[in-house]
Amino acid sequence: MKVLSLSLGRRGGCVQYSYGIFNELKSYSNYEFWISKYSEEIKPSSINLKEIITFKSKYTFVLSTLFILPFYLIKVFFYLITNKYTVLYLPYFHVWNIFFILLFKLFKKKVVITEHDGTLHSGEESYFEQLLRNINVSLASEAIVLSQNVKNILINVNKKIHIIPHGLISFEGLNTKKRIVHKKKLNILFFGRINKYKGLNIFLDAMRRLPDNLYDNINIVGGGDISTYDFTGITNLHVNNKFLEQDEIIKYFNESDILVLPYLEASQSGVITLGIASSIPMICSKLDGFEEQLNSDEAIFCEVNDFLSLKDELIMLIKNTDKYNKLSESLFNKQKTLDWCTISNQIHNICN
């Protein structure tokens, strides 16, 4: 059974997720990987890897969809006629996925997809995209989700759903060892694409009330629109409003002591897997998706949409060095349970 696997995105956690899987699936001879030529992430190495032209903007999306995509669809069509491909595996949502899904379904071939969120988050709502996601899941022969929370959302869309947790996002040079704090003032990190559901306003309100003798630096790092946020009144606050290269991500995680995720909603989080990989103690909103990824021995949970709860938990964690060190040790021990090899083997069994 020859499996065609597509990763058509350019950057971000979903692309990193797909490359983590591809790097392990390449050990099987029956996979062919197509990725975007414009990918900004470190690409997987495989003799069965092909880079294809996708798009980089709304303008090039229209042109590529009209003139480039049909070429690849015709190519796949002839490969399906000759039975070169028997399975399609899609590791995340992309607007082009539906065309490949329909083509494989036309030939009655197996389609396996991974759906990360189930429903779009606040600030990302798009009726068309949500409809397209639901159609993708409904057409899939089998679907993979990353948490029970997402399965509950999609169970009425597709009955053949498997839960396989998110693997660790890690990079060469990232400090993965247990952290032992020896200082009284720590560095605090808010990391990831800025969007309404990430709770940045909650984070800022908590930081304004955090005594400045407890921290050295507060870093807010990630691309997105920050025009509506008030950054005043916080000592030693540094904002880096852009999508980071991997060496920059490594630098921020290696130099930070606490990672804060005050999300208003979450199905799961790729940022958490990066936190686990770097053994950095985390304070997260008490959400079902997060509590599936981390237990009370592996993270501190604050109340949702409550900056005072976040502030209090931060003060506790900074002052309680024993708690800090135990959290880091638990995360370090958790790393081996989320390796890409184990996860990819489970996906391979579904695809074959």
XYZ file of C-alpha atoms in Angstrom:
352
model
C 0.000 0.000 0.000
C 1.550 3.264 -1.137
C 0.688 6.214 1.106
C 0.744 9.806 -0.153
C 1.313 12.246 2.718
C 0.812 15.985 2.241
C 2.063 18.925 4.329
C 1.095 22.030 2.362
C 1.554 24.709 5.048
C 4.540 26.996 5.383
C 5.186 27.468 9.089
C 3.934 26.978 12.614
C 3.076 24.161 14.975
C 1.041 22.100 12.504
C 3.927 22.001 10.029
C 6.341 21.082 12.834
C 3.893 18.350 13.881
C 3.809 16.887 10.363
C 7.594 16.951 10.023
C 7.998 15.164 13.362
C 5.772 12.390 11.995
C 7.342 12.347 8.530
C 10.829 11.975 9.992
C 9.708 8.692 11.571
C 7.386 7.402 8.816
C 10.226 7.679 6.298
C 11.639 4.466 7.796
C 8.767 2.686 6.031
C 9.278 2.261 2.299
C 5.639 2.781 1.278
C 5.356 6.531 2.009
C 5.778 9.469 -0.327
C 5.843 12.956 1.187
C 4.795 16.162 -0.565
C 5.602 19.400 1.268
C 5.368 23.074 0.367
C 8.357 24.499 -1.457
C 7.874 27.624 0.659
C 8.106 25.871 4.016
C 10.009 27.942 6.593
C 10.505 25.062 9.022
C 13.480 22.697 8.949
C 12.405 20.130 6.394
C 12.399 16.370 6.962
C 15.033 14.368 5.142
C 13.725 11.615 2.924
C 14.461 10.182 -0.492
C 10.686 10.106 -0.976
C 10.267 13.838 -0.325
C 8.951 16.147 -3.033
C 8.620 19.924 -2.736
C 5.611 21.376 -4.537
C 4.574 24.943 -5.324
C 1.759 26.181 -3.066
C 1.206 29.852 -2.174
C 2.563 32.575 0.096
C -0.247 35.167 0.145
C -3.934 35.745 -0.726
C -2.878 36.938 -4.168
C -0.696 33.912 -4.922
C -3.373 31.654 -3.393
C -5.780 32.572 -6.184
C -3.170 32.141 -8.914
C -1.793 28.902 -7.518
C -5.259 27.427 -6.959
C -6.286 28.218 -10.528
C -3.086 27.310 -12.379
C -0.769 25.221 -10.152
C -3.078 23.009 -8.112
C -4.776 21.464 -11.202
C -1.378 20.247 -12.412
C -0.802 18.314 -9.170
C -4.355 16.968 -9.177
C -3.948 15.669 -12.723
C -0.666 14.078 -11.696
C -2.305 12.338 -8.725
C -5.232 11.316 -10.925
C -2.944 9.351 -13.249
C -1.083 7.860 -10.276
C -4.417 6.658 -8.914
C -5.340 5.113 -12.245
C -2.123 3.090 -12.093
C -2.783 2.288 -8.415
C 0.437 3.955 -7.278
C -1.347 5.437 -4.260
C -3.829 3.526 -2.147
C -3.955 5.781 0.940
C -3.920 9.541 1.524
C -2.635 10.837 4.886
C -3.172 14.511 5.826
C -1.563 15.558 9.151
C -3.488 18.864 9.494
C -6.062 21.070 7.807
C -5.162 22.989 4.648
C -7.587 24.567 2.184
C -6.186 22.450 -0.660
C -6.745 19.185 1.204
C -10.356 18.847 0.067
C -9.359 18.500 -3.601
C -7.018 15.597 -2.854
C -9.587 14.000 -0.546
C -12.277 14.098 -3.242
C -9.873 12.616 -5.774
C -8.980 9.688 -3.521
C -12.641 9.150 -2.635
C -13.482 9.080 -6.341
C -11.194 6.062 -6.660
C -12.556 4.587 -3.400
C -9.188 4.901 -1.690
C -8.552 5.231 2.018
C -8.206 8.757 3.475
C -6.742 9.386 6.944
C -6.637 12.886 8.392
C -5.556 14.496 11.648
C -7.829 17.247 12.961
C -6.161 19.357 15.642
C -8.960 21.548 17.007
C -12.415 20.401 15.952
C -13.816 23.918 16.113
C -12.019 27.171 15.370
C -10.965 29.298 18.328
C -12.306 32.718 19.270
C -10.852 35.314 16.939
C -10.336 32.741 14.185
C -13.970 32.066 13.328
C -14.673 31.524 9.646
C -17.898 29.835 8.559
C -16.323 28.662 5.308
C -13.224 27.200 6.969
C -15.249 25.490 9.692
C -17.549 23.997 7.060
C -14.541 22.813 5.062
C -12.975 21.229 8.155
C -16.201 19.378 8.941
C -16.477 18.136 5.347
C -12.871 16.910 5.461
C -13.511 14.960 8.648
C -16.807 13.537 7.385
C -15.213 12.312 4.147
C -12.225 10.730 5.870
C -12.143 6.960 6.157
C -10.601 7.432 9.606
C -9.730 10.527 11.602
C -7.049 11.157 14.211
C -7.434 13.714 16.990
C -5.017 14.781 19.695
C -7.358 14.686 22.694
C -10.636 13.324 24.015
C -11.868 16.906 24.036
C -11.642 17.110 20.233
C -13.103 13.633 19.796
C -16.177 14.734 21.732
C -16.587 17.648 19.314
C -16.274 15.493 16.190
C -17.983 12.269 17.203
C -21.147 13.219 15.294
C -19.110 14.062 12.174
C -17.126 10.836 11.927
C -17.446 7.692 14.041
C -14.001 6.296 13.196
C -11.868 8.565 15.370
C -8.584 7.655 17.055
C -6.910 9.629 19.843
C -3.148 9.935 19.419
C -1.504 12.673 21.537
C 0.695 15.413 20.128
C 4.386 14.510 19.979
C 7.087 16.697 21.456
C 8.066 19.740 19.442
C 11.781 20.018 20.082
C 14.779 21.482 18.329
C 18.490 20.776 18.346
C 20.055 23.058 20.943
C 16.965 23.220 23.157
C 17.768 22.588 26.811
C 15.770 19.456 27.664
C 17.342 18.730 31.054
C 15.703 19.099 34.453
C 15.744 22.682 35.699
C 16.883 23.487 39.227
C 16.255 27.085 40.174
C 18.933 28.857 42.228
C 17.709 32.440 41.939
C 14.914 34.488 43.475
C 13.979 36.425 40.329
C 12.806 34.420 37.329
C 12.183 35.100 33.639
C 8.566 34.679 32.504
C 7.539 33.751 28.948
C 4.290 34.122 26.986
C 4.883 32.361 23.670
C 2.956 31.664 20.490
C 0.799 33.207 17.806
C -1.201 36.092 19.272
C -4.944 35.609 19.120
C -7.928 36.430 21.298
C -8.310 32.952 22.775
C -4.681 32.902 24.004
C -5.609 35.213 26.910
C -2.863 37.800 26.445
C -5.025 40.446 28.132
C -5.293 38.183 31.207
C -1.523 37.752 31.195
C -0.914 41.512 31.010
C -3.370 42.263 33.838
C -1.623 39.667 36.022
C 1.849 40.991 35.215
C 0.875 44.531 36.232
C 0.102 43.194 39.698
C 3.126 40.922 40.012
C 5.769 42.430 42.323
C 8.764 43.349 40.190
C 11.173 41.994 42.811
C 10.063 38.477 41.772
C 11.162 38.564 38.146
C 13.948 39.810 35.892
C 12.247 39.866 32.489
C 8.812 39.248 31.014
C 8.865 38.227 27.348
C 5.860 38.191 25.033
C 6.847 36.458 21.813
C 4.793 35.655 18.735
C 3.254 36.973 15.542
C -0.251 38.393 15.324
C -2.186 41.586 15.846
C -1.263 43.284 19.142
C -2.827 46.679 18.379
C -5.681 46.270 20.881
C -3.508 45.328 23.879
C -2.231 47.677 26.594
C 1.404 46.974 27.445
C 1.902 49.876 29.858
C 2.672 49.628 33.555
C 4.840 46.491 33.457
C 8.519 46.644 34.411
C 11.092 44.927 32.168
C 8.497 43.861 29.597
C 9.854 42.887 26.164
C 7.549 42.277 23.204
C 8.814 40.514 20.073
C 5.832 40.605 17.726
C 6.878 38.279 14.916
C 7.005 34.639 13.906
C 10.337 33.299 15.124
C 13.060 31.256 13.501
C 13.948 28.068 15.335
C 17.176 29.460 16.792
C 15.167 32.337 18.293
C 12.632 29.935 19.816
C 15.466 27.941 21.364
C 16.974 31.113 22.839
C 13.729 32.232 24.497
C 12.970 28.829 26.004
C 16.516 28.260 27.203
C 16.632 31.689 28.880
C 13.142 31.552 30.433
C 12.146 29.942 33.721
C 8.330 29.848 33.585
C 5.985 29.426 30.602
C 2.484 30.872 30.978
C -0.558 29.750 28.951
C -3.605 31.705 30.219
C -5.820 30.525 27.343
C -9.551 31.172 27.349
C -10.189 27.938 25.427
C -8.058 25.062 24.165
C -8.459 21.650 22.597
C -4.748 20.959 23.178
C -1.555 22.916 22.582
C 1.622 22.421 20.601
C 3.228 25.062 22.841
C 2.756 22.714 25.797
C 4.711 19.987 24.001
C 7.550 22.482 23.504
C 7.312 23.257 27.210
C 7.521 19.549 28.057
C 10.499 19.127 25.729
C 12.328 21.954 27.529
C 11.282 20.810 31.039
C 10.079 24.347 31.803
C 7.454 24.650 34.562
C 4.148 25.939 33.203
C 1.112 27.765 34.534
C -1.927 26.934 32.391
C -5.608 27.746 32.412
C -7.732 24.981 33.909
C -9.161 23.684 30.621
C -10.111 20.133 29.666
C -7.704 20.110 26.716
C -4.775 21.172 28.892
C -5.629 18.780 31.709
C -5.428 15.930 29.200
C -1.877 16.945 28.314
C -0.647 17.718 31.831
C -1.634 16.546 35.284
C -1.317 18.381 38.610
C 2.206 16.994 39.125
C 3.328 18.403 35.777
C 1.830 21.909 35.760
C 0.165 24.575 37.853
C -3.416 25.353 36.838
C -5.036 28.753 37.288
C -8.694 29.638 36.886
C -9.843 30.527 33.368
C -10.133 34.250 32.580
C -8.923 35.197 36.076
C -5.801 37.383 36.220
C -5.734 37.357 40.041
C -5.601 33.552 40.063
C -2.772 33.661 37.519
C -0.882 36.244 39.589
C -1.268 34.206 42.800
C -0.064 30.990 41.156
C 2.936 32.789 39.693
C 3.916 34.176 43.086
C 3.552 30.726 44.649
C 5.668 29.037 41.986
C 8.444 31.639 42.081
C 8.699 31.454 45.865
C 8.321 27.666 46.170
C 11.582 26.337 44.714
C 10.788 22.740 45.753
C 7.547 22.834 43.760
C 9.373 24.385 40.808
C 12.056 21.687 40.783
C 9.507 18.837 41.119
C 7.467 20.178 38.198
C 10.543 20.305 35.995
C 11.541 16.765 36.983
C 8.038 15.479 36.156
C 8.152 17.123 32.725
C 11.591 15.660 32.075
C 10.279 12.181 32.899
C 7.236 12.741 30.674
C 9.339 13.405 27.572
C 9.926 9.756 26.756
C 6.165 9.036 26.640
C 5.607 11.473 23.763
C 8.345 10.531 21.320
C 7.531 10.778 17.611
C 8.499 7.160 16.947
C 5.692 5.792 19.144
C 3.146 8.257 17.742
C 4.165 7.637 14.127
C 3.890 3.872 14.580
C 0.293 4.323 15.724
C -0.461 6.491 12.683
C 1.241 3.959 10.418
C -1.017 1.199 11.777
C -4.090 3.289 10.924
C -2.856 4.114 7.419
C -2.050 0.505 6.548
